[in-house]
Amino acid sequence: QKIIANLSEEEREVRLHGAFIHLTGLVYKDFRVTPNVDGVCHVVEPFKIPKNWPRVQVIDPHPRVPWAVIWVAVDEGDDWWVYDYMWEEGRTVEELAYCFKAREEEHGVSPVVRYADPYAGNEDNLEIRNDSIRARLGRLGIRVALSSNDPDTRMFALREALRKSPVTERPRLNVF
């Protein structure tokens, strides 16, 4: 029942009833740029984030395609506010570390924790063998923890954050 509760309507038709439906579109179909019928919208107008909200950086590094990076503020109710991002290609790890620090200086605050895809810990993921993105970032003052290696856990957490909270009447995940 727990698994079924977390399936979209389309996934339920396929998995429970054997319906032949081509699952297409966004990975997270619940993400809304404009309000849906329930008024749920994940894109919000930017505002001045209180300095006491902890900041988190999430890094999805790749050697051959763009790095996806977001900065998130977490409010007192554990809602997430994505206030900045980078989509960078063709830069070295050293250049990206410099960009991270510059961006954080612009915002006047550094993350309390940084998470990277577990791939960043592999010692053969760069042109230089026996080194890792995580180790190189660490030597440059960018300390990262590796996120969960279980994609289902990560996807479940994000899907939960996209749902409307009965307490706040808005989703936990909000994007400037």
GROMACS .gro file of N, CA and C in nm:
model
  528
    1GLN      N    1   0.082  -0.119   0.000
    1GLN     CA    2   0.000   0.000   0.000
    1GLN      C    3   0.087   0.126   0.000
    2LYS      N    4   0.202   0.121   0.073
    2LYS     CA    5   0.292   0.237   0.075
    2LYS      C    6   0.345   0.267  -0.065
    3ILE      N    7   0.384   0.162  -0.134
    3ILE     CA    8   0.438   0.179  -0.269
    3ILE      C    9   0.331   0.234  -0.361
    4ILE      N   10   0.212   0.177  -0.355
    4ILE     CA   11   0.102   0.220  -0.441
    4ILE      C   12   0.069   0.367  -0.415
    5ALA      N   13   0.071   0.408  -0.291
    5ALA     CA   14   0.038   0.546  -0.256
    5ALA      C   15   0.133   0.646  -0.319
    6ASN      N   16   0.254   0.604  -0.350
    6ASN     CA   17   0.353   0.696  -0.407
    6ASN      C   18   0.362   0.691  -0.559
    7LEU      N   19   0.276   0.610  -0.622
    7LEU     CA   20   0.274   0.602  -0.767
    7LEU      C   21   0.183   0.710  -0.825
    8SER      N   22   0.221   0.762  -0.942
    8SER     CA   23   0.132   0.854  -1.012
    8SER      C   24   0.016   0.773  -1.069
    9GLU      N   25  -0.090   0.842  -1.112
    9GLU     CA   26  -0.206   0.773  -1.172
    9GLU      C   27  -0.162   0.689  -1.291
   10GLU      N   28  -0.074   0.746  -1.374
   10GLU     CA   29  -0.026   0.676  -1.492
   10GLU      C   30   0.051   0.550  -1.453
   11GLU      N   31   0.138   0.562  -1.350
   11GLU     CA   32   0.216   0.446  -1.304
   11GLU      C   33   0.124   0.339  -1.246
   12ARG      N   34   0.019   0.378  -1.175
   12ARG     CA   35  -0.076   0.280  -1.120
   12ARG      C   36  -0.143   0.200  -1.231
   13GLU      N   37  -0.183   0.268  -1.338
   13GLU     CA   38  -0.249   0.198  -1.450
   13GLU      C   39  -0.155   0.093  -1.510
   14VAL      N   40  -0.029   0.130  -1.523
   14VAL     CA   41   0.068   0.037  -1.582
   14VAL      C   42   0.100  -0.077  -1.487
   15ARG      N   43   0.135  -0.044  -1.364
   15ARG     CA   44   0.186  -0.144  -1.270
   15ARG      C   45   0.077  -0.231  -1.206
   16LEU      N   46  -0.042  -0.176  -1.184
   16LEU     CA   47  -0.146  -0.254  -1.118
   16LEU      C   48  -0.243  -0.320  -1.215
   17HIS      N   49  -0.266  -0.255  -1.329
   17HIS     CA   50  -0.368  -0.305  -1.421
   17HIS      C   51  -0.310  -0.352  -1.554
   18GLY      N   52  -0.179  -0.337  -1.571
   18GLY     CA   53  -0.116  -0.386  -1.694
   18GLY      C   54  -0.147  -0.303  -1.817
   19ALA      N   55  -0.195  -0.181  -1.796
   19ALA     CA   56  -0.228  -0.096  -1.910
   19ALA      C   57  -0.101  -0.064  -1.988
   20PHE      N   58  -0.115  -0.061  -2.120
   20PHE     CA   59  -0.001  -0.027  -2.203
   20PHE      C   60  -0.002   0.123  -2.226
   21ILE      N   61   0.081   0.192  -2.151
   21ILE     CA   62   0.091   0.337  -2.162
   21ILE      C   63   0.239   0.369  -2.171
   22HIS      N   64   0.272   0.452  -2.265
   22HIS     CA   65   0.412   0.494  -2.277
   22HIS      C   66   0.436   0.606  -2.177
   23LEU      N   67   0.518   0.581  -2.075
   23LEU     CA   68   0.546   0.681  -1.974
   23LEU      C   69   0.644   0.782  -2.034
   24THR      N   70   0.596   0.903  -2.057
   24THR     CA   71   0.680   1.005  -2.117
   24THR      C   72   0.676   1.132  -2.035
   25GLY      N   73   0.758   1.227  -2.073
   25GLY     CA   74   0.753   1.357  -2.008
   25GLY      C   75   0.860   1.371  -1.903
   26LEU      N   76   0.835   1.462  -1.812
   26LEU     CA   77   0.930   1.492  -1.706
   26LEU      C   78   0.952   1.374  -1.613
   27VAL      N   79   1.069   1.369  -1.553
   27VAL     CA   80   1.096   1.267  -1.453
   27VAL      C   81   1.003   1.288  -1.334
   28TYR      N   82   0.982   1.413  -1.297
   28TYR     CA   83   0.894   1.447  -1.185
   28TYR      C   84   0.773   1.521  -1.241
   29LYS      N   85   0.672   1.446  -1.277
   29LYS     CA   86   0.554   1.504  -1.341
   29LYS      C   87   0.475   1.594  -1.249
   30ASP      N   88   0.498   1.584  -1.117
   30ASP     CA   89   0.425   1.669  -1.022
   30ASP      C   90   0.483   1.810  -1.012
   31PHE      N   91   0.601   1.833  -1.071
   31PHE     CA   92   0.660   1.967  -1.065
   31PHE      C   93   0.577   2.062  -1.150
   32ARG      N   94   0.537   2.176  -1.090
   32ARG     CA   95   0.451   2.272  -1.157
   32ARG      C   96   0.518   2.409  -1.167
   33VAL      N   97   0.528   2.460  -1.289
   33VAL     CA   98   0.578   2.594  -1.313
   33VAL      C   99   0.463   2.693  -1.298
   34THR      N  100   0.342   2.647  -1.334
   34THR     CA  101   0.221   2.727  -1.316
   34THR      C  102   0.127   2.646  -1.226
   35PRO      N  103   0.037   2.713  -1.155
   35PRO     CA  104  -0.051   2.641  -1.062
   35PRO      C  105  -0.139   2.536  -1.130
   36ASN      N  106  -0.155   2.422  -1.061
   36ASN     CA  107  -0.248   2.320  -1.109
   36ASN      C  108  -0.385   2.349  -1.048
   37VAL      N  109  -0.481   2.256  -1.063
   37VAL     CA  110  -0.617   2.279  -1.013
   37VAL      C  111  -0.621   2.298  -0.862
   38ASP      N  112  -0.526   2.239  -0.790
   38ASP     CA  113  -0.520   2.255  -0.644
   38ASP      C  114  -0.444   2.380  -0.602
   39GLY      N  115  -0.395   2.456  -0.699
   39GLY     CA  116  -0.319   2.576  -0.668
   39GLY      C  117  -0.173   2.550  -0.638
   40VAL      N  118  -0.128   2.425  -0.658
   40VAL     CA  119   0.012   2.392  -0.631
   40VAL      C  120   0.101   2.447  -0.742
   41CYS      N  121   0.203   2.522  -0.702
   41CYS     CA  122   0.302   2.574  -0.795
   41CYS      C  123   0.435   2.574  -0.723
   42HIS      N  124   0.538   2.523  -0.787
   42HIS     CA  125   0.669   2.511  -0.723
   42HIS      C  126   0.759   2.630  -0.751
   43VAL      N  127   0.724   2.710  -0.851
   43VAL     CA  128   0.804   2.828  -0.884
   43VAL      C  129   0.745   2.948  -0.811
   44VAL      N  130   0.830   3.014  -0.733
   44VAL     CA  131   0.785   3.126  -0.650
   44VAL      C  132   0.868   3.250  -0.680
   45GLU      N  133   0.814   3.365  -0.643
   45GLU     CA  134   0.888   3.490  -0.657
   45GLU      C  135   1.003   3.491  -0.556
   46PRO      N  136   1.121   3.531  -0.599
   46PRO     CA  137   1.234   3.538  -0.505
   46PRO      C  138   1.206   3.639  -0.393
   47PHE      N  139   1.263   3.612  -0.278
   47PHE     CA  140   1.253   3.701  -0.164
   47PHE      C  141   1.385   3.696  -0.088
   48LYS      N  142   1.404   3.789   0.003
   48LYS     CA  143   1.527   3.792   0.083
   48LYS      C  144   1.520   3.679   0.186
   49ILE      N  145   1.611   3.585   0.174
   49ILE     CA  146   1.612   3.468   0.262
   49ILE      C  147   1.674   3.509   0.396
   50PRO      N  148   1.606   3.478   0.506
   50PRO     CA  149   1.665   3.510   0.637
   50PRO      C  150   1.802   3.445   0.654
   51LYS      N  151   1.893   3.518   0.712
   51LYS     CA  152   2.031   3.469   0.730
   51LYS      C  153   2.038   3.344   0.818
   52ASN      N  154   1.939   3.324   0.906
   52ASN     CA  155   1.945   3.209   0.997
   52ASN      C  156   1.898   3.079   0.933
   53TRP      N  157   1.847   3.084   0.808
   53TRP     CA  158   1.809   2.960   0.741
   53TRP      C  159   1.935   2.890   0.693
   54PRO      N  160   1.954   2.764   0.730
   54PRO     CA  161   2.073   2.693   0.681
   54PRO      C  162   2.068   2.676   0.530
   55ARG      N  163   2.186   2.675   0.470
   55ARG     CA  164   2.198   2.659   0.324
   55ARG      C  165   2.263   2.525   0.295
   56VAL      N  166   2.220   2.466   0.184
   56VAL     CA  167   2.271   2.337   0.139
   56VAL      C  168   2.305   2.351  -0.009
   57GLN      N  169   2.415   2.290  -0.049
   57GLN     CA  170   2.450   2.285  -0.191
   57GLN      C  171   2.440   2.140  -0.236
   58VAL      N  172   2.381   2.118  -0.352
   58VAL     CA  173   2.370   1.984  -0.408
   58VAL      C  174   2.440   1.986  -0.544
   59ILE      N  175   2.534   1.892  -0.561
   59ILE     CA  176   2.618   1.890  -0.681
   59ILE      C  177   2.600   1.757  -0.754
   60ASP      N  178   2.570   1.766  -0.883
   60ASP     CA  179   2.563   1.647  -0.968
   60ASP      C  180   2.672   1.662  -1.074
   61PRO      N  181   2.793   1.610  -1.044
   61PRO     CA  182   2.908   1.631  -1.133
   61PRO      C  183   2.917   1.528  -1.245
   62HIS      N  184   2.974   1.571  -1.356
   62HIS     CA  185   2.997   1.480  -1.469
   62HIS      C  186   3.124   1.523  -1.540
   63PRO      N  187   3.201   1.428  -1.590
   63PRO     CA  188   3.323   1.466  -1.661
   63PRO      C  189   3.297   1.513  -1.804
   64ARG      N  190   3.186   1.469  -1.867
   64ARG     CA  191   3.165   1.500  -2.008
   64ARG      C  192   3.038   1.578  -2.040
   65VAL      N  193   2.949   1.594  -1.945
   65VAL     CA  194   2.826   1.672  -1.966
   65VAL      C  195   2.818   1.778  -1.857
   66PRO      N  196   2.728   1.874  -1.871
   66PRO     CA  197   2.723   1.982  -1.771
   66PRO      C  198   2.701   1.933  -1.628
   67TRP      N  199   2.765   2.004  -1.536
   67TRP     CA  200   2.741   1.982  -1.394
   67TRP      C  201   2.611   2.055  -1.360
   68ALA      N  202   2.526   1.991  -1.282
   68ALA     CA  203   2.405   2.054  -1.231
   68ALA      C  204   2.429   2.082  -1.083
   69VAL      N  205   2.412   2.207  -1.042
   69VAL     CA  206   2.439   2.248  -0.905
   69VAL      C  207   2.325   2.338  -0.858
   70ILE      N  208   2.274   2.312  -0.737
   70ILE     CA  209   2.173   2.401  -0.680
   70ILE      C  210   2.213   2.440  -0.538
   71TRP      N  211   2.165   2.558  -0.497
   71TRP     CA  212   2.179   2.604  -0.360
   71TRP      C  213   2.039   2.615  -0.303
   72VAL      N  214   2.020   2.558  -0.185
   72VAL     CA  215   1.888   2.549  -0.123
   72VAL      C  216   1.894   2.606   0.019
   73ALA      N  217   1.794   2.687   0.053
   73ALA     CA  218   1.778   2.734   0.191
   73ALA      C  219   1.668   2.649   0.254
   74VAL      N  220   1.684   2.616   0.381
   74VAL     CA  221   1.586   2.534   0.453
   74VAL      C  222   1.526   2.618   0.564
   75ASP      N  223   1.393   2.634   0.560
   75ASP     CA  224   1.328   2.718   0.661
   75ASP      C  225   1.297   2.640   0.788
   76GLU      N  226   1.236   2.708   0.884
   76GLU     CA  227   1.207   2.648   1.015
   76GLU      C  228   1.112   2.529   1.005
   77GLY      N  229   1.028   2.527   0.903
   77GLY     CA  230   0.932   2.417   0.884
   77GLY      C  231   0.988   2.305   0.797
   78ASP      N  232   1.117   2.310   0.764
   78ASP     CA  233   1.184   2.212   0.681
   78ASP      C  234   1.137   2.217   0.536
   79ASP      N  235   1.088   2.335   0.492
   79ASP     CA  236   1.059   2.355   0.350
   79ASP      C  237   1.188   2.395   0.281
   80TRP      N  238   1.200   2.360   0.153
   80TRP     CA  239   1.322   2.383   0.077
   80TRP      C  240   1.297   2.494  -0.024
   81TRP      N  241   1.390   2.588  -0.032
   81TRP     CA  242   1.380   2.702  -0.121
   81TRP      C  243   1.505   2.706  -0.209
   82VAL      N  244   1.493   2.664  -0.334
   82VAL     CA  245   1.606   2.667  -0.428
   82VAL      C  246   1.623   2.811  -0.474
   83TYR      N  247   1.734   2.874  -0.433
   83TYR     CA  248   1.752   3.015  -0.462
   83TYR      C  249   1.858   3.044  -0.567
   84ASP      N  250   1.935   2.942  -0.605
   84ASP     CA  251   2.036   2.964  -0.709
   84ASP      C  252   2.073   2.830  -0.771
   85TYR      N  253   2.128   2.836  -0.891
   85TYR     CA  254   2.171   2.714  -0.959
   85TYR      C  255   2.284   2.745  -1.055
   86MET      N  256   2.353   2.641  -1.097
   86MET     CA  257   2.454   2.650  -1.203
   86MET      C  258   2.435   2.529  -1.293
   87TRP      N  259   2.455   2.550  -1.419
   87TRP     CA  260   2.453   2.444  -1.519
   87TRP      C  261   2.577   2.470  -1.601
   88GLU      N  262   2.687   2.405  -1.567
   88GLU     CA  263   2.817   2.438  -1.623
   88GLU      C  264   2.878   2.322  -1.700
   89GLU      N  265   2.935   2.355  -1.814
   89GLU     CA  266   3.002   2.255  -1.897
   89GLU      C  267   3.135   2.311  -1.942
   90GLY      N  268   3.233   2.221  -1.954
   90GLY     CA  269   3.361   2.262  -2.009
   90GLY      C  270   3.455   2.332  -1.913
   91ARG      N  271   3.427   2.324  -1.783
   91ARG     CA  272   3.516   2.384  -1.684
   91ARG      C  273   3.585   2.275  -1.605
   92THR      N  274   3.700   2.307  -1.554
   92THR     CA  275   3.772   2.211  -1.470
   92THR      C  276   3.711   2.211  -1.330
   93VAL      N  277   3.746   2.112  -1.251
   93VAL     CA  278   3.700   2.106  -1.112
   93VAL      C  279   3.748   2.230  -1.038
   94GLU      N  280   3.870   2.272  -1.065
   94GLU     CA  281   3.926   2.390  -1.000
   94GLU      C  282   3.846   2.516  -1.035
   95GLU      N  283   3.811   2.531  -1.162
   95GLU     CA  284   3.732   2.647  -1.204
   95GLU      C  285   3.593   2.645  -1.139
   96LEU      N  286   3.534   2.527  -1.131
   96LEU     CA  287   3.401   2.516  -1.070
   96LEU      C  288   3.407   2.548  -0.921
   97ALA      N  289   3.509   2.502  -0.852
   97ALA     CA  290   3.524   2.534  -0.710
   97ALA      C  291   3.532   2.686  -0.692
   98TYR      N  292   3.606   2.753  -0.777
   98TYR     CA  293   3.615   2.899  -0.772
   98TYR      C  294   3.478   2.961  -0.796
   99CYS      N  295   3.403   2.909  -0.893
   99CYS     CA  296   3.268   2.960  -0.923
   99CYS      C  297   3.175   2.942  -0.803
  100PHE      N  298   3.184   2.826  -0.736
  100PHE     CA  299   3.100   2.802  -0.618
  100PHE      C  300   3.127   2.909  -0.512
  101LYS      N  301   3.257   2.931  -0.485
  101LYS     CA  302   3.294   3.028  -0.381
  101LYS      C  303   3.249   3.169  -0.419
  102ALA      N  304   3.262   3.205  -0.545
  102ALA     CA  305   3.221   3.338  -0.591
  102ALA      C  306   3.070   3.355  -0.578
  103ARG      N  307   2.997   3.254  -0.616
  103ARG     CA  308   2.851   3.261  -0.607
  103ARG      C  309   2.807   3.275  -0.461
  104GLU      N  310   2.871   3.200  -0.373
  104GLU     CA  311   2.836   3.207  -0.231
  104GLU      C  312   2.875   3.340  -0.170
  105GLU      N  313   2.983   3.399  -0.220
  105GLU     CA  314   3.022   3.531  -0.173
  105GLU      C  315   2.917   3.634  -0.214
  106GLU      N  316   2.862   3.619  -0.335
  106GLU     CA  317   2.755   3.709  -0.381
  106GLU      C  318   2.635   3.703  -0.286
  107HIS      N  319   2.603   3.584  -0.241
  107HIS     CA  320   2.488   3.566  -0.152
  107HIS      C  321   2.521   3.598  -0.007
  108GLY      N  322   2.649   3.609   0.024
  108GLY     CA  323   2.690   3.643   0.159
  108GLY      C  324   2.676   3.531   0.260
  109VAL      N  325   2.667   3.408   0.212
  109VAL     CA  326   2.653   3.293   0.303
  109VAL      C  327   2.702   3.167   0.233
  110SER      N  328   2.763   3.078   0.311
  110SER     CA  329   2.811   2.949   0.259
  110SER      C  330   2.721   2.838   0.309
  111PRO      N  331   2.715   2.728   0.236
  111PRO     CA  332   2.634   2.615   0.280
  111PRO      C  333   2.688   2.552   0.408
  112VAL      N  334   2.597   2.501   0.492
  112VAL     CA  335   2.640   2.427   0.610
  112VAL      C  336   2.678   2.286   0.572
  113VAL      N  337   2.627   2.239   0.459
  113VAL     CA  338   2.661   2.107   0.409
  113VAL      C  339   2.648   2.108   0.257
  114ARG      N  340   2.731   2.026   0.194
  114ARG     CA  341   2.727   2.009   0.049
  114ARG      C  342   2.712   1.859   0.022
  115TYR      N  343   2.621   1.825  -0.067
  115TYR     CA  344   2.603   1.685  -0.106
  115TYR      C  345   2.637   1.671  -0.252
  116ALA      N  346   2.700   1.559  -0.285
  116ALA     CA  347   2.730   1.530  -0.425
  116ALA      C  348   2.682   1.390  -0.457
  117ASP      N  349   2.651   1.369  -0.581
  117ASP     CA  350   2.616   1.236  -0.629
  117ASP      C  351   2.729   1.140  -0.590
  118PRO      N  352   2.696   1.016  -0.552
  118PRO     CA  353   2.800   0.920  -0.512
  118PRO      C  354   2.909   0.902  -0.618
  119TYR      N  355   2.876   0.929  -0.743
  119TYR     CA  356   2.973   0.921  -0.852
  119TYR      C  357   3.097   1.007  -0.822
  120ALA      N  358   3.077   1.117  -0.750
  120ALA     CA  359   3.188   1.208  -0.720
  120ALA      C  360   3.295   1.143  -0.635
  121GLY      N  361   3.263   1.032  -0.569
  121GLY     CA  362   3.361   0.963  -0.485
  121GLY      C  363   3.441   0.858  -0.559
  122ASN      N  364   3.403   0.828  -0.682
  122ASN     CA  365   3.477   0.727  -0.760
  122ASN      C  366   3.617   0.777  -0.791
  123GLU      N  367   3.714   0.688  -0.777
  123GLU     CA  368   3.852   0.729  -0.799
  123GLU      C  369   3.896   0.716  -0.944
  124ASP      N  370   3.804   0.683  -1.032
  124ASP     CA  371   3.842   0.673  -1.173
  124ASP      C  372   3.746   0.754  -1.260
  125ASN      N  373   3.693   0.862  -1.203
  125ASN     CA  374   3.594   0.938  -1.279
  125ASN      C  375   3.651   1.062  -1.346
  126LEU      N  376   3.780   1.081  -1.342
  126LEU     CA  377   3.842   1.194  -1.408
  126LEU      C  378   3.948   1.146  -1.506
  127GLU      N  379   3.998   1.240  -1.582
  127GLU     CA  380   4.105   1.206  -1.676
  127GLU      C  381   4.227   1.153  -1.601
  128ILE      N  382   4.249   1.207  -1.480
  128ILE     CA  383   4.362   1.164  -1.397
  128ILE      C  384   4.315   1.049  -1.309
  129ARG      N  385   4.370   0.933  -1.326
  129ARG     CA  386   4.329   0.816  -1.248
  129ARG      C  387   4.371   0.829  -1.102
  130ASN      N  388   4.310   0.748  -1.017
  130ASN     CA  389   4.339   0.744  -0.874
  130ASN      C  390   4.310   0.878  -0.805
  131ASP      N  391   4.211   0.947  -0.854
  131ASP     CA  392   4.167   1.071  -0.792
  131ASP      C  393   4.016   1.077  -0.811
  132SER      N  394   3.951   1.160  -0.734
  132SER     CA  395   3.806   1.172  -0.748
  132SER      C  396   3.766   1.318  -0.746
  133ILE      N  397   3.650   1.346  -0.796
  133ILE     CA  398   3.597   1.482  -0.794
  133ILE      C  399   3.586   1.528  -0.648
  134ARG      N  400   3.536   1.440  -0.562
  134ARG     CA  401   3.521   1.474  -0.421
  134ARG      C  402   3.656   1.513  -0.358
  135ALA      N  403   3.759   1.434  -0.385
  135ALA     CA  404   3.891   1.462  -0.329
  135ALA      C  405   3.946   1.594  -0.384
  136ARG      N  406   3.929   1.618  -0.512
  136ARG     CA  407   3.981   1.742  -0.571
  136ARG      C  408   3.907   1.862  -0.516
  137LEU      N  409   3.775   1.853  -0.503
  137LEU     CA  410   3.699   1.964  -0.444
  137LEU      C  411   3.744   1.988  -0.300
  138GLY      N  412   3.766   1.879  -0.226
  138GLY     CA  413   3.809   1.890  -0.087
  138GLY      C  414   3.941   1.964  -0.073
  139ARG      N  415   4.035   1.936  -0.161
  139ARG     CA  416   4.164   2.004  -0.157
  139ARG      C  417   4.150   2.154  -0.187
  140LEU      N  418   4.039   2.191  -0.251
  140LEU     CA  419   4.013   2.331  -0.286
  140LEU      C  420   3.922   2.400  -0.184
  141GLY      N  421   3.896   2.331  -0.072
  141GLY     CA  422   3.813   2.390   0.033
  141GLY      C  423   3.664   2.367   0.018
  142ILE      N  424   3.625   2.284  -0.077
  142ILE     CA  425   3.484   2.252  -0.097
  142ILE      C  426   3.463   2.108  -0.048
  143ARG      N  427   3.425   2.093   0.078
  143ARG     CA  428   3.404   1.961   0.137
  143ARG      C  429   3.264   1.912   0.104
  144VAL      N  430   3.254   1.791   0.050
  144VAL     CA  431   3.123   1.737   0.014
  144VAL      C  432   3.100   1.601   0.077
  145ALA      N  433   2.975   1.578   0.115
  145ALA     CA  434   2.931   1.446   0.160
  145ALA      C  435   2.865   1.380   0.039
  146LEU      N  436   2.876   1.250   0.032
  146LEU     CA  437   2.812   1.179  -0.079
  146LEU      C  438   2.667   1.150  -0.044
  147SER      N  439   2.578   1.175  -0.139
  147SER     CA  440   2.436   1.150  -0.115
  147SER      C  441   2.410   0.999  -0.118
  148SER      N  442   2.287   0.962  -0.091
  148SER     CA  443   2.248   0.822  -0.091
  148SER      C  444   2.277   0.761  -0.227
  149ASN      N  445   2.320   0.637  -0.226
  149ASN     CA  446   2.349   0.566  -0.350
  149ASN      C  447   2.224   0.499  -0.406
  150ASP      N  448   2.114   0.510  -0.335
  150ASP     CA  449   1.989   0.445  -0.376
  150ASP      C  450   1.901   0.546  -0.449
  151PRO      N  451   1.887   0.531  -0.581
  151PRO     CA  452   1.807   0.629  -0.656
  151PRO      C  453   1.661   0.630  -0.612
  152ASP      N  454   1.608   0.517  -0.569
  152ASP     CA  455   1.469   0.515  -0.523
  152ASP      C  456   1.450   0.602  -0.400
  153THR      N  457   1.545   0.600  -0.308
  153THR     CA  458   1.539   0.683  -0.188
  153THR      C  459   1.541   0.831  -0.226
  154ARG      N  460   1.630   0.867  -0.317
  154ARG     CA  461   1.640   1.007  -0.360
  154ARG      C  462   1.513   1.051  -0.430
  155MET      N  463   1.462   0.968  -0.520
  155MET     CA  464   1.340   1.004  -0.594
  155MET      C  465   1.219   1.013  -0.501
  156PHE      N  466   1.211   0.922  -0.403
  156PHE     CA  467   1.100   0.926  -0.308
  156PHE      C  468   1.102   1.056  -0.230
  157ALA      N  469   1.219   1.097  -0.182
  157ALA     CA  470   1.231   1.221  -0.105
  157ALA      C  471   1.188   1.341  -0.189
  158LEU      N  472   1.229   1.344  -0.314
  158LEU     CA  473   1.193   1.456  -0.400
  158LEU      C  474   1.043   1.456  -0.432
  159ARG      N  475   0.989   1.339  -0.458
  159ARG     CA  476   0.844   1.332  -0.485
  159ARG      C  477   0.763   1.378  -0.364
  160GLU      N  478   0.808   1.340  -0.245
  160GLU     CA  479   0.740   1.385  -0.123
  160GLU      C  480   0.746   1.537  -0.110
  161ALA      N  481   0.861   1.594  -0.144
  161ALA     CA  482   0.878   1.739  -0.133
  161ALA      C  483   0.793   1.814  -0.235
  162LEU      N  484   0.756   1.749  -0.344
  162LEU     CA  485   0.673   1.813  -0.446
  162LEU      C  486   0.525   1.815  -0.408
  163ARG      N  487   0.486   1.734  -0.312
  163ARG     CA  488   0.346   1.727  -0.269
  163ARG      C  489   0.308   1.845  -0.181
  164LYS      N  490   0.181   1.880  -0.185
  164LYS     CA  491   0.130   1.989  -0.102
  164LYS      C  492   0.121   1.943   0.043
  165SER      N  493   0.178   2.023   0.132
  165SER     CA  494   0.174   1.992   0.275
  165SER      C  495   0.036   2.029   0.330
  166PRO      N  496  -0.023   1.941   0.411
  166PRO     CA  497  -0.153   1.976   0.471
  166PRO      C  498  -0.139   2.089   0.574
  167VAL      N  499  -0.019   2.111   0.623
  167VAL     CA  500   0.003   2.215   0.724
  167VAL      C  501   0.019   2.352   0.659
  168THR      N  502   0.108   2.362   0.560
  168THR     CA  503   0.138   2.492   0.499
  168THR      C  504   0.054   2.520   0.374
  169GLU      N  505  -0.014   2.417   0.323
  169GLU     CA  506  -0.094   2.431   0.199
  169GLU      C  507  -0.006   2.464   0.077
  170ARG      N  508   0.120   2.430   0.084
  170ARG     CA  509   0.209   2.447  -0.031
  170ARG      C  510   0.309   2.333  -0.030
  171PRO      N  511   0.377   2.310  -0.140
  171PRO     CA  512   0.478   2.203  -0.141
  171PRO      C  513   0.599   2.241  -0.058
  172ARG      N  514   0.675   2.139  -0.014
  172ARG     CA  515   0.798   2.165   0.059
  172ARG      C  516   0.906   2.220  -0.032
  173LEU      N  517   0.906   2.180  -0.159
  173LEU     CA  518   1.008   2.225  -0.254
  173LEU      C  519   0.957   2.345  -0.330
  174ASN      N  520   1.031   2.455  -0.322
  174ASN     CA  521   0.996   2.580  -0.389
  174ASN      C  522   1.119   2.631  -0.461
  175VAL      N  523   1.099   2.683  -0.582
  175VAL     CA  524   1.211   2.725  -0.667
  175VAL      C  525   1.194   2.870  -0.707
  176PHE      N  526   1.298   2.950  -0.683
  176PHE     CA  527   1.294   3.090  -0.727
  176PHE      C  528   1.302   3.094  -0.879
   0.00000   0.00000   0.00000
